[in-house]
Each structure stands twice: as C-alpha cells, then as structure tokens.
CSV table of C-alpha atoms in Angstrom, one decimal:
chain,number,residue,atom,x,y,z
A,7,MET,CA,89.9,117.1,189.1
A,8,THR,CA,88.0,113.5,188.0
A,9,LEU,CA,86.6,112.6,184.6
A,10,THR,CA,83.5,110.6,184.6
A,11,ILE,CA,82.9,109.5,181.3
A,12,ALA,CA,79.2,109.1,180.5
A,13,GLY,CA,78.7,108.2,177.1
A,14,LEU,CA,81.0,107.6,173.7
A,15,LYS,CA,79.4,107.9,170.4
A,16,ALA,CA,81.5,107.3,167.2
A,17,VAL,CA,80.1,108.2,163.3
A,18,GLU,CA,81.8,107.5,159.8
A,19,VAL,CA,82.6,110.6,158.6
A,20,LEU,CA,84.6,112.1,155.6
A,21,ASP,CA,87.9,113.4,155.5
A,22,SER,CA,89.3,116.3,153.3
A,23,ARG,CA,89.8,113.6,150.3
A,24,GLY,CA,86.8,112.1,150.6
A,25,ARG,CA,87.6,108.9,152.3
A,26,PRO,CA,86.0,107.8,155.7
A,27,THR,CA,87.6,108.6,158.9
A,28,VAL,CA,86.0,108.7,162.4
A,29,ALA,CA,84.4,111.0,164.2
A,30,VAL,CA,84.1,111.0,168.4
A,31,THR,CA,81.4,112.6,170.7
A,32,LEU,CA,82.1,112.0,174.5
A,33,ARG,CA,79.7,113.0,177.0
A,34,LEU,CA,80.8,114.3,180.6
A,35,ALA,CA,78.4,113.2,183.8
A,36,ASP,CA,76.9,116.6,183.7
A,37,GLY,CA,75.6,116.4,180.1
A,38,ARG,CA,78.5,118.7,178.5
A,39,THR,CA,79.9,117.3,175.4
A,40,VAL,CA,83.5,117.2,173.5
A,41,ARG,CA,84.3,116.1,170.2
A,42,ALA,CA,87.6,114.8,168.0
A,43,GLY,CA,87.4,114.4,164.4
A,44,VAL,CA,90.3,111.8,163.7
A,45,PRO,CA,92.7,112.8,160.8
A,46,SER,CA,94.4,110.1,158.3
A,47,GLY,CA,97.6,109.9,156.2
A,48,ALA,CA,98.4,109.0,152.9
A,49,SER,CA,102.2,108.8,153.1
A,50,THR,CA,103.0,106.5,156.2
A,51,GLY,CA,105.5,105.2,158.0
A,52,SER,CA,105.8,100.9,158.3
A,53,ARG,CA,105.4,101.4,161.6
A,54,GLU,CA,102.6,103.6,162.1
A,55,ALA,CA,99.9,102.6,164.6
A,56,VAL,CA,97.2,100.8,162.6
A,57,GLU,CA,94.3,102.5,161.3
A,58,LEU,CA,91.2,99.9,161.2
A,59,ARG,CA,89.8,99.8,157.6
A,60,ASP,CA,86.8,97.4,156.5
A,61,GLY,CA,88.3,95.9,153.4
A,62,ASP,CA,84.9,95.6,152.0
A,63,PRO,CA,85.2,96.3,148.0
A,64,HIS,CA,81.5,97.5,147.7
A,65,ARG,CA,81.9,100.3,150.2
A,66,TYR,CA,84.7,103.2,149.6
A,67,SER,CA,87.0,100.7,147.9
A,68,GLY,CA,87.7,99.0,150.7
A,69,GLN,CA,88.5,102.3,152.8
A,70,GLY,CA,85.4,102.0,155.4
A,71,VAL,CA,85.7,102.3,159.0
A,72,LEU,CA,82.7,100.7,160.2
A,73,LYS,CA,84.6,98.4,162.1
A,74,ALA,CA,86.8,101.0,164.0
A,75,VAL,CA,83.2,103.0,164.7
A,76,ALA,CA,81.8,99.4,166.2
A,77,ASN,CA,84.5,99.1,168.6
A,78,LEU,CA,84.2,102.4,169.6
A,79,ASN,CA,80.5,102.6,170.2
A,80,GLY,CA,80.7,98.9,171.6
A,81,GLU,CA,84.3,97.6,173.8
A,82,ILE,CA,86.1,100.9,174.0
A,83,GLN,CA,82.8,102.6,175.7
A,84,ASP,CA,81.7,99.8,177.5
A,85,LEU,CA,85.6,99.7,179.0
A,86,LEU,CA,85.4,103.5,179.9
A,87,THR,CA,81.8,104.7,180.8
A,88,GLY,CA,81.0,105.0,184.3
A,89,ARG,CA,84.9,105.0,185.3
A,90,HIS,CA,86.4,107.5,187.0
A,91,PHE,CA,89.9,109.0,185.6
A,92,THR,CA,92.1,111.6,187.3
A,93,ASP,CA,94.3,112.4,184.3
A,94,LEU,CA,94.6,111.6,180.6
A,95,ALA,CA,97.1,108.9,180.5
A,96,ALA,CA,94.8,106.6,182.7
A,97,VAL,CA,92.0,107.0,179.6
A,98,ASP,CA,95.0,106.2,177.2
A,99,ARG,CA,96.5,103.3,179.1
A,100,ALA,CA,93.0,101.4,179.8
A,101,MET,CA,92.7,101.7,175.8
A,102,ILE,CA,96.0,100.6,175.2
A,103,GLU,CA,95.9,97.4,178.0
A,104,ALA,CA,92.1,96.6,176.4
A,105,ASP,CA,93.6,96.3,172.7
A,106,GLY,CA,96.6,94.4,173.7
A,107,THR,CA,98.7,94.6,170.5
A,108,ASN,CA,102.1,96.8,169.8
A,109,THR,CA,100.1,98.8,167.3
A,110,LYS,CA,96.6,99.2,168.5
A,111,ALA,CA,95.7,97.0,165.4
A,112,ARG,CA,93.0,95.4,167.3
A,113,LEU,CA,90.6,98.0,168.2
A,114,GLY,CA,92.2,100.4,165.2
A,115,ALA,CA,94.4,103.4,166.3
A,116,ASN,CA,91.7,105.6,164.4
A,117,ALA,CA,89.2,104.7,167.2
A,118,VAL,CA,91.9,104.9,170.2
A,119,VAL,CA,93.1,108.1,169.3
A,120,GLY,CA,89.6,109.9,168.7
A,121,VAL,CA,89.0,108.9,172.0
A,122,SER,CA,92.0,110.4,173.6
A,123,MET,CA,92.2,113.5,172.0
A,124,ALA,CA,88.1,114.1,173.0
A,125,ALA,CA,89.5,113.0,176.5
A,126,ALA,CA,91.9,115.7,176.6
A,127,ARG,CA,89.3,118.5,175.7
A,128,ALA,CA,86.8,117.1,178.6
A,129,PHE,CA,89.9,117.4,180.9
A,130,ALA,CA,90.8,121.0,179.6
A,131,LEU,CA,86.4,121.7,180.0
A,132,LEU,CA,86.6,120.2,183.4
A,133,ALA,CA,89.2,122.3,184.8
A,134,ASP,CA,87.9,125.6,182.9
A,135,LEU,CA,90.9,125.8,180.7
A,136,PRO,CA,92.0,126.5,176.7
A,137,LEU,CA,92.9,123.0,175.4
A,138,TRP,CA,96.5,124.5,175.0
A,139,ARG,CA,96.9,125.3,178.7
A,140,PHE,CA,95.4,121.7,179.7
A,141,LEU,CA,98.1,120.4,177.2
A,142,THR,CA,101.4,122.2,178.4
A,143,PRO,CA,103.7,119.8,179.8
A,144,ALA,CA,105.7,120.3,182.7
A,145,GLY,CA,109.2,121.9,181.6
A,146,ALA,CA,107.6,123.4,178.7
A,147,THR,CA,106.7,126.8,178.0
A,148,PRO,CA,104.1,127.8,175.4
A,149,ARG,CA,104.7,129.2,172.3
A,150,LEU,CA,102.7,130.1,169.2
A,151,PRO,CA,104.7,128.3,166.3
A,152,VAL,CA,106.1,129.2,163.1
A,153,PRO,CA,103.5,128.2,160.3
A,154,HIS,CA,105.0,125.8,157.5
A,155,PHE,CA,102.7,126.3,154.8
A,156,ASN,CA,103.2,123.3,151.7
A,157,VAL,CA,102.8,125.4,149.0
A,158,VAL,CA,103.8,123.0,146.3
A,159,ASN,CA,102.4,119.1,146.4
A,160,GLY,CA,104.1,116.2,144.5
A,161,GLY,CA,104.6,112.5,145.6
A,162,MET,CA,101.6,111.1,147.0
A,163,HIS,CA,100.0,114.5,147.3
A,164,ALA,CA,99.2,115.2,143.7
A,165,PRO,CA,98.9,113.3,140.7
A,166,ASN,CA,101.8,115.3,139.0
A,167,ARG,CA,105.9,114.0,138.2
A,168,LEU,CA,107.4,115.9,141.0
A,169,ASP,CA,109.0,113.0,143.4
A,170,PHE,CA,109.2,115.2,146.3
A,171,GLN,CA,106.3,115.3,148.0
A,172,GLU,CA,106.2,118.6,149.8
A,173,PHE,CA,107.5,122.3,149.3
A,174,MET,CA,106.9,124.9,152.3
A,175,ILE,CA,107.6,128.6,153.3
A,176,ALA,CA,108.2,129.0,156.5
A,177,PRO,CA,108.1,132.5,157.9
A,178,LEU,CA,111.1,132.9,160.3
A,179,GLY,CA,111.3,136.4,160.4
A,180,ALA,CA,107.9,137.1,161.0
A,181,PRO,CA,107.5,139.2,164.3
A,182,SER,CA,104.0,137.3,165.3
A,183,LEU,CA,102.0,134.7,164.2
A,184,ALA,CA,99.3,137.0,162.6
A,185,GLU,CA,102.2,138.3,160.6
A,186,ALA,CA,103.3,134.9,159.7
A,187,VAL,CA,100.0,134.2,158.4
A,188,ARG,CA,99.7,136.7,156.2
A,189,ALA,CA,103.1,136.3,154.6
A,190,GLY,CA,102.2,132.6,154.0
A,191,ALA,CA,99.1,133.9,152.1
A,192,GLU,CA,100.6,136.8,150.2
A,193,VAL,CA,103.4,134.5,149.0
A,194,TYR,CA,100.8,131.6,148.3
A,195,ALA,CA,99.1,134.3,145.7
A,196,ALA,CA,102.4,135.3,144.8
A,197,LEU,CA,103.2,131.8,143.8
A,198,ARG,CA,99.8,131.2,141.7
A,199,ARG,CA,100.4,134.2,139.5
A,200,ARG,CA,103.8,133.3,138.6
A,201,LEU,CA,102.4,129.7,138.2
A,202,SER,CA,99.9,130.8,136.0
A,203,ASP,CA,102.3,133.3,133.9
A,204,LYS,CA,104.8,130.5,133.2
A,205,GLY,CA,101.8,128.4,131.8
A,206,PHE,CA,101.3,125.7,135.0
A,207,ALA,CA,98.1,124.9,135.7
A,208,THR,CA,97.1,125.8,139.7
A,209,GLY,CA,95.2,123.0,140.8
A,210,LEU,CA,95.4,121.8,144.2
A,211,GLY,CA,97.1,118.7,145.8
A,212,ASP,CA,96.0,116.9,149.2
A,213,GLU,CA,97.1,119.5,151.4
A,214,GLY,CA,96.2,122.6,149.2
A,215,GLY,CA,99.7,123.3,147.7
A,216,PHE,CA,99.7,123.8,143.8
A,217,ALA,CA,100.3,120.6,141.8
A,218,PRO,CA,102.3,121.7,138.4
A,219,GLU,CA,104.1,119.4,136.1
A,220,ILE,CA,107.2,120.2,136.9
A,221,ASP,CA,110.0,117.5,137.0
A,222,THR,CA,112.9,118.4,139.3
A,223,PRO,CA,112.8,119.7,143.1
A,224,GLU,CA,115.5,122.3,141.9
A,225,ASP,CA,113.0,124.1,139.4
A,226,VAL,CA,110.3,124.2,142.4
A,227,LEU,CA,112.6,126.1,144.9
A,228,SER,CA,113.5,128.6,142.0
A,229,LEU,CA,110.0,129.4,141.9
A,230,LEU,CA,109.9,129.6,145.3
A,231,VAL,CA,112.6,132.2,145.8
A,232,ASP,CA,111.2,134.3,143.1
A,233,ALA,CA,107.4,134.0,144.8
A,234,VAL,CA,108.7,135.3,147.6
A,235,SER,CA,110.3,138.1,146.1
A,236,ASP,CA,107.1,138.8,144.2
A,237,ALA,CA,105.5,139.0,147.3
A,238,GLY,CA,107.9,142.1,148.7
A,239,TYR,CA,109.6,139.7,151.6
A,240,ARG,CA,113.2,138.8,152.2
A,241,ILE,CA,114.1,135.4,151.2
A,242,GLY,CA,116.2,133.4,154.3
A,243,GLN,CA,116.1,132.4,157.7
A,244,ASP,CA,115.8,136.4,158.7
A,245,GLY,CA,112.5,136.5,156.3
A,246,ILE,CA,111.0,133.4,154.7
A,247,ALA,CA,113.1,130.2,154.5
A,248,ILE,CA,111.9,127.0,152.6
A,249,ALA,CA,111.3,123.6,154.3
A,250,LEU,CA,111.2,120.3,152.0
A,251,ASP,CA,109.4,117.1,153.0
A,252,PRO,CA,110.8,114.6,149.8
A,253,ALA,CA,109.0,111.5,151.5
A,254,ALA,CA,112.1,109.6,150.3
A,255,SER,CA,110.4,106.3,151.3
A,256,GLU,CA,108.0,106.8,148.5
A,257,PHE,CA,110.9,106.6,145.7
A,258,TYR,CA,113.3,104.3,147.3
A,259,ARG,CA,113.2,101.0,145.3
A,260,GLU,CA,115.6,98.3,145.5
A,261,GLY,CA,118.3,100.2,147.2
A,262,HIS,CA,118.0,103.2,145.5
A,263,TYR,CA,116.2,106.8,145.1
A,264,HIS,CA,114.5,107.5,141.9
A,265,VAL,CA,114.1,111.1,141.6
A,266,ALA,CA,113.4,112.9,138.1
A,267,ALA,CA,114.5,109.6,136.2
A,268,GLU,CA,117.8,109.7,137.8
A,269,LYS,CA,118.9,106.3,140.3
A,270,LEU,CA,120.5,107.8,142.9
A,271,THR,CA,122.6,106.1,146.1
A,272,SER,CA,122.2,107.5,149.8
A,273,ASP,CA,125.5,109.5,149.3
A,274,ASP,CA,124.2,110.9,145.8
A,275,MET,CA,121.1,112.1,147.8
A,276,ILE,CA,122.9,113.6,150.8
A,277,SER,CA,125.3,115.6,148.0
A,278,ARG,CA,122.0,116.6,146.4
A,279,TYR,CA,120.5,118.0,149.4
A,280,GLU,CA,124.2,119.5,150.3
A,281,ALA,CA,123.6,121.5,147.0
A,282,MET,CA,120.3,122.4,147.5
A,283,VAL,CA,121.3,124.1,150.9
A,284,ASP,CA,124.2,125.8,149.7
A,285,ARG,CA,122.2,127.2,146.8
A,286,TYR,CA,118.7,127.9,148.3
A,287,PRO,CA,117.6,129.0,151.6
A,288,VAL,CA,116.5,125.7,152.3
A,289,TRP,CA,116.3,125.3,156.3
A,290,SER,CA,114.7,122.3,157.2
A,291,ILE,CA,114.6,118.7,155.3
A,292,GLU,CA,112.0,116.3,156.8
A,293,ASP,CA,112.7,112.5,155.3
A,294,GLY,CA,115.3,113.4,153.0
A,295,LEU,CA,116.3,109.5,153.1
A,296,ALA,CA,114.1,106.6,153.6
A,297,GLU,CA,112.9,105.0,156.6
A,298,GLY,CA,114.9,102.1,157.0
A,299,ASP,CA,118.0,103.6,155.5
A,300,TRP,CA,119.5,104.1,159.2
A,301,ASP,CA,123.1,104.3,158.0
A,302,GLY,CA,122.3,106.9,155.4
A,303,TRP,CA,120.6,108.9,158.2
A,304,ILE,CA,123.5,108.7,160.3
A,305,ARG,CA,125.8,110.2,157.4
A,306,LEU,CA,123.1,112.5,156.3
A,307,THR,CA,122.7,114.0,160.0
A,308,GLU,CA,126.9,114.4,160.3
A,309,ARG,CA,127.3,116.1,156.8
A,310,LEU,CA,123.9,118.6,157.1
A,311,GLY,CA,123.0,118.4,160.8
A,312,PRO,CA,125.2,121.3,161.9
A,313,ARG,CA,123.5,124.0,159.6
A,314,THR,CA,120.4,122.6,158.4
A,315,GLN,CA,117.1,120.7,160.7
A,316,LEU,CA,116.6,116.9,159.8
A,317,VAL,CA,113.3,115.9,160.5
A,318,GLY,CA,112.7,112.3,161.0
A,319,ASP,CA,108.7,111.5,160.2
A,320,ASP,CA,108.5,107.5,158.7
A,321,LEU,CA,111.9,106.8,160.7
A,322,LEU,CA,110.5,108.0,163.8
A,323,VAL,CA,106.5,107.9,163.6
A,324,THR,CA,106.3,109.6,167.0
A,325,ASN,CA,106.9,106.3,168.5
A,326,PRO,CA,109.0,107.0,172.0
A,327,GLY,CA,111.1,104.1,171.8
A,328,ILE,CA,112.0,104.7,168.0
A,329,VAL,CA,112.7,108.4,168.9
A,330,ALA,CA,114.9,107.3,171.9
A,331,GLU,CA,116.7,104.9,169.3
A,332,ALA,CA,117.3,107.8,166.9
A,333,ILE,CA,118.8,109.9,169.5
A,334,GLY,CA,120.9,107.4,170.9
A,335,ARG,CA,122.4,106.8,167.0
A,336,ARG,CA,122.4,110.5,166.1
A,337,ALA,CA,120.6,109.9,163.1
A,338,ALA,CA,118.2,113.4,162.5
A,339,ASN,CA,118.1,116.1,164.9
A,340,ALA,CA,114.3,116.8,164.9
A,341,ALA,CA,111.2,114.7,164.8
A,342,LEU,CA,107.7,115.3,163.2
A,343,ILE,CA,104.8,114.7,165.4
A,344,LYS,CA,101.8,113.4,164.4
A,345,VAL,CA,99.0,112.2,167.5
A,346,ASN,CA,97.4,109.7,164.9
A,347,GLN,CA,100.6,108.2,164.3
A,348,ILE,CA,101.4,106.4,167.4
A,349,GLY,CA,97.5,106.8,168.6
A,350,THR,CA,97.2,108.5,172.0
A,351,VAL,CA,97.7,111.9,173.2
A,352,THR,CA,100.2,110.6,176.3
A,353,GLU,CA,102.3,108.6,174.2
A,354,THR,CA,102.8,111.6,171.7
A,355,LEU,CA,103.6,114.2,174.6
A,356,GLU,CA,106.2,111.3,175.8
A,357,ALA,CA,108.0,111.4,172.3
A,358,MET,CA,108.1,115.1,172.4
A,359,ARG,CA,109.6,115.0,176.1
A,360,LEU,CA,112.3,112.9,174.7
A,361,CYS,CA,113.1,115.5,172.3
A,362,ARG,CA,113.1,118.5,174.1
A,363,GLU,CA,115.3,116.6,176.8
A,364,ALA,CA,117.7,115.7,174.0
A,365,GLY,CA,117.6,119.4,172.6
A,366,TRP,CA,115.9,117.9,169.4
A,367,ALA,CA,113.6,120.1,167.5
A,368,GLN,CA,109.8,118.9,167.0
A,369,MET,CA,107.4,119.9,164.5
A,370,VAL,CA,103.4,119.1,164.9
A,371,SER,CA,102.0,118.2,162.0
A,372,HIS,CA,98.5,117.2,160.3
A,373,ARG,CA,98.0,114.4,157.7
A,374,SER,CA,96.7,114.5,153.9
A,375,GLY,CA,93.4,113.4,155.1
A,376,GLU,CA,92.3,116.0,157.7
A,377,THR,CA,89.4,117.0,159.4
A,378,GLU,CA,87.9,120.5,160.7
A,379,ASP,CA,89.6,119.7,163.7
A,380,THR,CA,92.0,122.2,165.4
A,381,PHE,CA,93.7,119.8,167.9
A,382,ILE,CA,97.0,120.1,166.5
A,383,ALA,CA,97.4,123.8,166.6
A,384,ASP,CA,96.4,123.5,170.6
A,385,LEU,CA,99.2,120.8,170.9
A,386,ALA,CA,102.0,123.0,169.0
A,387,VAL,CA,101.1,126.0,171.5
A,388,ALA,CA,100.9,123.9,174.6
A,389,THR,CA,104.3,122.2,173.9
A,390,GLY,CA,106.2,125.2,172.9
A,391,CYS,CA,108.0,123.4,170.0
A,392,GLY,CA,107.6,126.0,167.7
A,393,GLN,CA,106.8,124.9,164.7
A,394,LEU,CA,103.4,123.5,162.8
A,395,LYS,CA,102.7,122.2,159.3
A,396,THR,CA,99.1,121.9,158.4
A,397,GLY,CA,99.3,122.7,154.3
A,398,ALA,CA,98.2,125.4,152.5
A,399,PRO,CA,96.8,128.8,153.5
A,400,ALA,CA,94.1,127.5,151.6
A,401,ARG,CA,91.2,124.8,152.3
A,402,GLY,CA,89.1,124.8,155.3
A,403,GLU,CA,90.4,121.9,156.9
A,404,ARG,CA,94.2,123.5,156.7
A,405,VAL,CA,93.2,127.1,157.5
A,406,ALA,CA,91.1,126.0,160.4
A,407,LYS,CA,94.2,125.3,162.4
A,408,TYR,CA,95.9,128.6,161.3
A,409,ASN,CA,92.6,130.7,162.3
A,410,ARG,CA,92.7,128.8,165.7
A,411,LEU,CA,96.5,130.0,166.3
A,412,ILE,CA,95.6,133.7,165.3
A,413,GLU,CA,92.6,133.3,168.0
A,414,ILE,CA,94.9,132.0,170.7
A,415,GLU,CA,97.5,134.9,170.0
A,416,ALA,CA,94.6,137.2,169.9
A,417,ALA,CA,93.3,136.0,173.5
A,418,GLY,CA,96.6,136.7,175.4
A,419,SER,CA,100.7,137.7,174.5
A,420,ARG,CA,102.5,134.4,174.0
A,421,PRO,CA,105.9,134.2,172.6
A,422,TYR,CA,105.9,133.4,168.7
A,423,GLY,CA,108.6,131.6,166.8
A,424,LEU,CA,111.5,128.6,167.1
A,425,PRO,CA,112.6,128.2,171.0
C-alpha cells in the first residue's frame, strides 16, 4: 500500500478554550480528503515538543498560529506533496529530518502532528480500515478503554483555589464501554446536585469538570465518594474508583509543594498521598510530584507503586527516550500518552511499545484545548492500553471521544477494561 499526498491545506481555527490551533486537510491522489484537528495543552511539561506561536500581541494576545499554518502550507507541503510513502513512519521521519531540532521547534510541533494524524487517517482510508484497526501495532490486542472522567477541575484548568488539577472517576467495574459512559454521566449529574445543595457554584473548568471553591483535595474526594453513592454505584475498584492528576509541577516552587496554604517537602507529599489512598478509593495518581523531582518519584514509586498506578505526564512527555530512562530508574509505573506532546504518531506508538514491553500501564489523554477530532479514541482502542481520559461527560469536544468509543463498541465485539 502506497500513500501519495496530492496536497495539504492548513487553517487557523479555535480550540475549546477559544485559543487558536491548527486544522489540517490532506488530499489523496484519488481526490479523497482526510482532516485532523490539533489539540493544545495548558499545563505543559518543559520538555514537550514545541508549539509554534506567532507572538504578535495584536492577534490573540500573541497566541496565533499563522507561522505554523504557513510552514505547513509552504515547506511541509513542498516536502511531502507528490512523494510516495509506504508507511506512516516514513512520513513522520521526513518531517522530523526537515525540522532538524529535537523539539520540532522550527516547523512547529502543532504543524507536524497535524500532518502525522492526517496521514494516519489517509493510510487507513486507503486500506479500507477503521482508524483503530490501522493503528494497531504488532504485539497489541485492541481493547476498549476504561474512560476516566474529569469531574472536578482545579489548578491550571479552573479559576478556583483548588491546587490539584483533576479529579476523575473511573468505572473500573463496568461490564462494557457503554455502561461505563452511562455511569460517568450519572455520577456527574449526581455530583452537580450535591454541589448545588451545598451552595457551591457549578460552573465548568477547561475540561468540563465542575470548578467549586474548595480548598483541599480531601474535601473533593469526600464529595466524589458521596456522589458515586448518590448515583447508586459501588465505590472502589469493583465499581467506580477515583484517579487524581495533581499536576504537581504547577504548585512546586523553590523546592517545596504548596497545597492549600501548606508548604510540603517531597516526602510530605508522598505521605499525604498515602493517607489519601488509605482513606479513599484512589487507584491512580498522575504527576504526583514535579517533573524535575526524580529522587522523589523514585521514593513515591517504592512506597505506593505496589498498590497504586503512578502516571508520569510532565515527567515523561510521551518521549521514548525519557520513558526508557524512567523505566530504568523505576520512577513511576505508568505513562500518560499525548500525541501532540511528542509531535508524531510514530513516536507516540514507540513510547507505548516501550511501556508495554516493560509492563507499564498507559493512559491515552486529551489536552485542555481540544477540538472535535476523535483520533485519541481510536489510538486508545488500537493499542489496547485500557485507559483513556478526555474530560468530563460534558462539552462537545470531550463527549465526541466517548461517543466514538461507543460507536466502535457497537460495530463489533471488543474486550473492555484494563488489560
């Protein structure tokens, strides 16, 4: 199978936060087209692939992406148009070599990743396969993932006092994807009622979760336990468990973690997480410590790793080299996977392969600035990683991914749940 790219067209569009991002249309030689919408993060690791932003204060407060669009419509299109590619890796490799930087900073990761996603769709179209089937790597068994619904937002995702960024519910005990989505929606509705009854505002953060003025993470955990019960579900790993993304790099300053007016060391934070896991059904903690706190991550993994999933996001940035280092140092036991964080689909699949072979878990993830593109839903199914987070069961750009999973499940029997 050979892909011949007949043309590329990029435009500047808006993401779910009203900030500019890139949309890419790829035209095949037979005239058919495929499209990709590029997500964008707010809480970002320092070693992520670099989004190219214009810096013009007179347009979108400097956040415009016309430079990335121009690179795609110019240099990248000239590079790829008319060439014959036998696999996706060749497309990605051509752009990486042309860019010439370690972070895709010259052409812009937001330009490169859009083409990579569109090219994957083009190969799937040529093969007459659903995207998830085309993306399935050797050694992986496709599986419908457990959705992790972000139902309370804080940190960089909400204008409230809550330092932890995400509180998620995970229907680990659901018998199917459709029932997991139903559980998430029903708990979300129950949480809204409980927050309203307690006098909290029920406005939403960037990822569709509620953004109440609550100070401590423990108070949120208590609310979630009550909401799960209100909705009529079991709490815990045989029913609905809780996952956290504190995004600790965002509240780490001058060697300490600052949580609800407390100044904590790495060991203080680890002890606090241990107390949370002891008291509440917390099964997963993402970015519990800052990206540069490697010694803390190693101690965290030693103390909590045997009973808790510890997910590296800012720590790992979906970078195969950094993932390999963390595996060797036993820092974390799972990786968050974001395609735009590394910048190509090929490198994303390589990071996931390293995790799979090391026995690490993986959770495919959206970004705070999303589009209606459902690529990550297919990626999660294809790799069989068993976990996906893409926000609350609310807001169109989040729900689109969950609805895509429902469609995949309805089209044919696939296993559901953790591997």
